[in-house]
């Protein structure tokens, strides 16, 4: 009875340690660790029943333990960073299970009271956790899992031959090691998500899996033909394990194929919508529709489609130096289960058509974002291509508009100027150079450079406000003398073909307001600000 109490304390303590470690460290997937806790409870129940001399019920608990451990390992290797592609591992495990069955039946079947089912299960457990340790490298939790698996294997072999406390110490090592593995912070790395890397299908691996599945029935048939079936339990356990591995292998293949088809369909529909888009809002709509098809709605917290780097100052920090300009990068979240993925809208480091940059930012579950990271990068590249095409179309449209405007007003006496939002002169009619007495405008000239310093503040205030208006100001000739003009400006920044201000200027003496007396000769050199005030008094005289 005392030995049963000891097993109860060890089992409950180890399971509690695993549950506490999950709640404290919050791994990306808690399911595998909780299944390990359930396996520990089942193993402890089996040890208690063994101590109470009830071997039949104890065997049931141990079989349940094997099933829970297998389920936990399958969950652990499903999307974790340990084994991105577990297809080869499943094929090898199935073949190893069948091989161990044959070896047990032909060689070790008469080795006393050793349970072949327990030994085969312990060997497969050791093979998986050893593979985990090899892949992750220096990981304390993985080392402790291996130590616990070695303890189970040793006790399954030694305990039936030499019963006693010493031979059962391997089970004690299992409880202590696996409980400590969940308490160590490195347990989080064992379930970190990683992007899948599917490999091409090879016929030899399919043949290996087929041989593994066919081995248990063949062994059963051979024993039945030669007489009494003496290893029925071992054959049943080996057949169940290989069947479970085969079903998992087929399920993974079907799942991966369905995901690939869904991604392909979503990208194809997004490509069609992006090709047909002629405005930025249409690109935004197509990208959001594709994201809704690629990922479940509950997996995404927020989506930002910024077409300008200036919009990213509040959403994302600068790009890490180690990340290429066209590659995405992560932003860590306070919640380990969630993260933010930033996909730049750049096709090359030096974009010419659209140097403003921009990015597609998604905040959601880390495992979903990791699995679809490559697809999201492709979607961002297609969106960037659509935005570049729209920018080039608008640039060509503006050029054609400028050429048309130049052809129409070439001989006009009025001055026509098209300026950007930053007041840079994009187009100026030939009459402006004649008015200023200059052969050509300076490169990258702004409207402020052409206006008298006394009128620049008033000009900036007028253009900062939305809408159209009239302004009286003076231009600076090449010899430094002022030229009073009447400037009528139109705000066409929202126009897709213009995207700027259109300013029409007329020489002030020839373009004075109706019903206004010509200025006196001695007042021609007055500052335009005074002229503006006098004009305003004239307008509101009544």
C-alpha angles and dihedrals in degrees: 000000000000090000090053090053090052091053090048091053093047095047096046091044093051094046091047091050090053093049091047092049091052092051093045102044097030101210120205090254119029095177098083092050093047089051088053088053089052090050090052091052091049091049091049090050089052092050091049092051090047090053088050090052097249103128097165095059090040091058090054091053091049091051089050088051091054091050093049092048091050090049091049093051091049089053091045093056097039101092103346126125089244099075112009092180110032097174093098091046091053091049092050093046092051091050091046091051092052092045092051089050092054092045091049095049095045102035116013101029093106097044098126118266097332111140110234092198092056093046093049091048092048092049092051091047090052091048093053097045090044089054089050090053092049093051100045095040118200101022120144094204092052091049091052091050089053091049091052092049091050090050092053093048093049094048093046089057101036103036097066090049098045110017116201145092094291094056091047093054089094090069089051088053088052093055095045097042097047093045090051091047090060092047094055116089091230089075088084092068092060092069102034109134122245134184114264119249106196116201127215117270114260124195095219092062091051089050090050091052091048092052090049093053093046096049100078095051090046092051090048090050092050093051091047091052094049095047136273119020104239101171101047095132093050091047091048093050093046091047091049092050094048090046091051091049092048093050089049091050092051092044091053091050093050092046094049091047091050092048092049091050091048092049092047092050092047093049091047092052091044091050091052091049093046093050090053094046116109098172136046094247089058090054090049091051093049093049093049091048090053092049090051089055096044098050136029114258094239091058094062123069098181144349127208122188105190118179093187130054089224088069091058099065092093099033105045140018121235119291114272113252093237093058120090116238093249096044127089125240138200132247113203119234130211087239109068091210091061134055141165122246119202116199112186119225093225126118095189137007093256106042112190104179095050113014093170091087115196133181145227108239123193127181116194147099112342096223094052093046091048093051092050099036096109091048092049091051089053090049091050090050091052090048090050090051090052092048091049090050091050091048091051091048091051091047091051090047091051091048091051090048090051091049091049091047091049091051094048100045099032093116097032118123091215118090114239119193128177113198133184125239089266089055093252112149110244098172134007127181119240091250089070092064089048091050092049094041092233130131093222142347121262115262113271090007118176129210089248089062090058097046127082112262092241091061101042097090092049090048093051092049091050094051094044091063117076120244137044130297151147125258132184114214143140129252124212116241122213090260091052098254118133123245114201112220139173108233120199110191131191124198105226098156090122092053109102094216097045109028093180146052124300111209123190116194131193129185104265099229089052095039101045119144119272118268090016118127116239111262118258116262092244090052097055092095094053115125112266090237089068089047090053092052092048090048091051092052088050092053096049096038090116 
